[in-house]
CSV table of C-alpha atoms and ligand atoms in Angstrom, one decimal:
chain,number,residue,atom,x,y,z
A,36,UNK,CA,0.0,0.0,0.0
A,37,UNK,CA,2.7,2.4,1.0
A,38,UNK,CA,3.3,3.1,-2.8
A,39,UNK,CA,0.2,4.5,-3.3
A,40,UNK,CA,0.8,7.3,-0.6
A,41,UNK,CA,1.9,10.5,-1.3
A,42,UNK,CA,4.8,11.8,1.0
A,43,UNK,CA,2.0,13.7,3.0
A,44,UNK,CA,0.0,10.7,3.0
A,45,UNK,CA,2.4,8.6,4.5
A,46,UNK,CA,3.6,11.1,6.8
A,47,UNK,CA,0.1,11.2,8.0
A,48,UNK,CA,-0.1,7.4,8.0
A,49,UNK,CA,2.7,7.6,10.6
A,50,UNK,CA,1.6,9.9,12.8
A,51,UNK,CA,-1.5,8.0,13.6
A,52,UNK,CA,-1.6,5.6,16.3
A,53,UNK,CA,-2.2,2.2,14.7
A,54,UNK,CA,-0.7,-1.5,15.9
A,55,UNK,CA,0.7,-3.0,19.5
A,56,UNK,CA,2.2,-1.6,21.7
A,57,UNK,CA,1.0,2.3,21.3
A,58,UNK,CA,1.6,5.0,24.0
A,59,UNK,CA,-2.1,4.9,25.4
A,60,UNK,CA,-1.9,1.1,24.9
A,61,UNK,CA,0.6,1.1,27.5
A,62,UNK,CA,-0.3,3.8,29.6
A,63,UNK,CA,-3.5,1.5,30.1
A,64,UNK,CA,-1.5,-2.0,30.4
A,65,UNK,CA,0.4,0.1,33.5
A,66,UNK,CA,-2.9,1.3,35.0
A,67,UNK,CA,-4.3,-2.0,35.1
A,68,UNK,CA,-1.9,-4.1,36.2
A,69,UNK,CA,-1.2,-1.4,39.3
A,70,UNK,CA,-4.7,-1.7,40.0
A,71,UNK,CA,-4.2,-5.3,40.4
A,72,UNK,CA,-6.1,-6.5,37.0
A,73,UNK,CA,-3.8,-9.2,35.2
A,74,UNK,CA,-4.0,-9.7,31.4
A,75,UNK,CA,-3.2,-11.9,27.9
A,76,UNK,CA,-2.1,-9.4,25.1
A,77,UNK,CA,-3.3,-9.9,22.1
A,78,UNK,CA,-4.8,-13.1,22.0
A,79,UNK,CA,-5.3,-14.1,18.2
A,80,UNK,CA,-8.0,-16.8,19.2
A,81,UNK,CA,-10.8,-14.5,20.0
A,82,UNK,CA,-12.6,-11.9,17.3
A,83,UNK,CA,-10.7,-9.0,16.9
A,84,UNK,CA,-7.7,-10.1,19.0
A,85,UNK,CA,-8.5,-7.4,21.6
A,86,UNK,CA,-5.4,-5.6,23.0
A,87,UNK,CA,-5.9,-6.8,26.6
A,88,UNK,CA,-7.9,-9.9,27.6
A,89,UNK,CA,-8.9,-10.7,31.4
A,90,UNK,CA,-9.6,-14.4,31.4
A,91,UNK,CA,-10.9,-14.2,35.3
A,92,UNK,CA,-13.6,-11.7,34.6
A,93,UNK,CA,-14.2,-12.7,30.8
A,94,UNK,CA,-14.0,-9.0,29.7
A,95,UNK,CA,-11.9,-8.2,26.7
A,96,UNK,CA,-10.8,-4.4,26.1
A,97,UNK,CA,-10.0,-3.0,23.0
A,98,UNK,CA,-7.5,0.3,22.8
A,99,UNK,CA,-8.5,2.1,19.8
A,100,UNK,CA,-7.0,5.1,17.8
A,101,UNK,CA,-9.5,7.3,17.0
A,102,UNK,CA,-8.2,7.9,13.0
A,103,UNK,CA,-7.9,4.0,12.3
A,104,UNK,CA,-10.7,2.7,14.4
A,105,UNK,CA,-13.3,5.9,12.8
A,106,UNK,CA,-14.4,7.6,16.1
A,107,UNK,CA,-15.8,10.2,14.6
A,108,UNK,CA,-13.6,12.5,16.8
A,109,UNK,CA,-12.0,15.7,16.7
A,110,UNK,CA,-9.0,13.4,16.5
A,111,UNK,CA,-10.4,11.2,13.4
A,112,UNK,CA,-11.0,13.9,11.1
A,113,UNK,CA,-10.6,12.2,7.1
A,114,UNK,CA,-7.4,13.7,5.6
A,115,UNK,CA,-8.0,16.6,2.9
A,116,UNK,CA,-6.5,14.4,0.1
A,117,UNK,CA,-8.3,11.3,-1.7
A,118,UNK,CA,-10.9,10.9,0.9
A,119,UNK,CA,-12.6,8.4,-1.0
A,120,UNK,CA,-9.3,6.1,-0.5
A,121,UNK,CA,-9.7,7.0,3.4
A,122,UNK,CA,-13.6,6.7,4.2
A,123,UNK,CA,-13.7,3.1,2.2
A,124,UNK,CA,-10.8,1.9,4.4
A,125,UNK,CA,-12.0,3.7,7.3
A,126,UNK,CA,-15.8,2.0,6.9
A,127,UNK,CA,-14.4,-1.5,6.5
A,128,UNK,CA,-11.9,-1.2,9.8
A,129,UNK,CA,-15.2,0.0,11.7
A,130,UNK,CA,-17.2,-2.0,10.1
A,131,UNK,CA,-14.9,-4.8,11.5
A,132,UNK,CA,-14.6,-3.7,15.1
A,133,UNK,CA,-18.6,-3.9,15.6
A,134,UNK,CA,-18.4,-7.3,13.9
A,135,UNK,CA,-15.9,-8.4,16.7
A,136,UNK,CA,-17.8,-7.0,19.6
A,137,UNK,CA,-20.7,-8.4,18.2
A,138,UNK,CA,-18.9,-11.6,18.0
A,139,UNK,CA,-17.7,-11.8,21.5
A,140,UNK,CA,-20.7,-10.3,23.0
A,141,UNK,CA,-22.3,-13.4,21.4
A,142,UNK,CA,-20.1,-15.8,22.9
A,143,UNK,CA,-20.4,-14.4,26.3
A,144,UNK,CA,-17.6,-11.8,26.4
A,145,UNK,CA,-18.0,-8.3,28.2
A,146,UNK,CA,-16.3,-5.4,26.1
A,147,UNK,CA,-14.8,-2.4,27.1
A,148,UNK,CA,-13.2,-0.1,24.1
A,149,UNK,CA,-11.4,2.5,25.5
A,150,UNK,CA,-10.6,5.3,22.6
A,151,UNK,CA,-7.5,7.4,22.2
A,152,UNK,CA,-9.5,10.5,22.3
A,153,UNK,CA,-9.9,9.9,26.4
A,154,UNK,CA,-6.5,10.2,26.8
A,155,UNK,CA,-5.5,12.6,24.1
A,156,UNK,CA,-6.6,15.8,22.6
A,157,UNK,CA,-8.4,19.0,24.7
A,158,UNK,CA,-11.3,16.5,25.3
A,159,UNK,CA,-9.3,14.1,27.1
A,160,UNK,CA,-10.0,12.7,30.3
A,161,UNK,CA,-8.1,12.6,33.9
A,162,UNK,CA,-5.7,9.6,33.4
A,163,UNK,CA,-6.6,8.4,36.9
A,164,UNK,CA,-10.4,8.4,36.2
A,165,UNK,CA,-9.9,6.8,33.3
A,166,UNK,CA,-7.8,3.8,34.8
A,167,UNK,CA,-10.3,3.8,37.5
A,168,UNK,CA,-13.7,3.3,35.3
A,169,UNK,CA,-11.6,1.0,33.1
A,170,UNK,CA,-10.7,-1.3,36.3
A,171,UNK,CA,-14.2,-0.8,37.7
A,172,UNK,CA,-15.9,-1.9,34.4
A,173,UNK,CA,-13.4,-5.0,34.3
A,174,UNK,CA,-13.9,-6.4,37.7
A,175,UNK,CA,-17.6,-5.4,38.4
A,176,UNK,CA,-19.3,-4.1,35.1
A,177,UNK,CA,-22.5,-5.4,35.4
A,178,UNK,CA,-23.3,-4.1,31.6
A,179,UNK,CA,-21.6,-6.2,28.9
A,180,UNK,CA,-20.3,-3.0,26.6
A,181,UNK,CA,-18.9,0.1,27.8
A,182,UNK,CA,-16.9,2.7,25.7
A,183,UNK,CA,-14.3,5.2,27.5
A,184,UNK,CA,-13.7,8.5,25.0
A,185,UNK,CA,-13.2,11.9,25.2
A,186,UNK,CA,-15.6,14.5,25.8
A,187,UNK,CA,-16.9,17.0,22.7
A,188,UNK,CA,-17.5,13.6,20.3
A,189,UNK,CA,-19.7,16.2,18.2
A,190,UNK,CA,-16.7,17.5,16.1
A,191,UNK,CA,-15.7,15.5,12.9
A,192,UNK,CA,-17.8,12.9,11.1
A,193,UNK,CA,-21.2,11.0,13.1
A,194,UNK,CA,-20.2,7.9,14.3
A,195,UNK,CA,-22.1,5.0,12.3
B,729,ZN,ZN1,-12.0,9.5,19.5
């Protein structure tokens, strides 16, 4: 794909958080585990994989970045150039997430996405608070879906 990009493409491609191992990916993996909460990363054998996977409470959490994952944010805004390209790709990554939360939902799962835009951006949320609904969901959630994101989701495209 990459030589299809323009050089602001792909410089734009890079500065968007996408794959393991991403700075609010961590953060998250460091709140947990000091609040006790012991994880799988990753685990290919479930819909999704889902970043983080807590066997003991069946809950699965997926970290998402708001551009890849089509929040719908202030932080997900479609790049001015060949937006076609963008929304398709955009559609079928999204398109894919609710197929795995329905998926796992299905098969007994409780699901907690937690989106970059809580942690980054002016509508970003206290860390701590974040951690601590994150943990609270995990260990006594009595919902099975709950999503974590930043405050003034109005701006950029309506979620779908
Ligand atoms: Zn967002």
């Amino acid at each position: 794909m990459a030589d299809v990009l323009t050089p602001a493409q792909r410089q734009l491609n890079m500065s968007r958080i996408r794959g393991k191992d991403t700075k609010p990916e961590m953060l998250i993996r460091r709140g947990l585990h000091a609040r006790g909460l012991r994880y799988r990363l990753h685990d290919r054998s479930l819909p999704g994989r889902p970043d983080l996977v807590f066997p003991k409470y069946h809950t699965a959490v997926f970290i998402h970045g708001c551009f890849w994952h089509a929040h719908g944010c202030a932080l997900s805004k479609l790049p001015a150039t060949r937006e076609d390209f963008w929304q398709t790709k955009l559609a079928a990554n999204a398109a894919r997430d609710r197929k795995a939360v329905d998926t796992l939902l299905a098969e007994g799962w409780r699901v907690l996405v937690i989106w970059e835009c809580a942690l980054r951006g002016s509508g970003r949320l206290p860390e701590d608070g974040v951690l601590d609904s994150a943990a609270y969901f995990v260990r006594n959630g009595a919902r099975p879906v709950l999503d974590i994101a930043g405050q003034k989701n109005d701006q950029g495209r309506a979620r779908k």
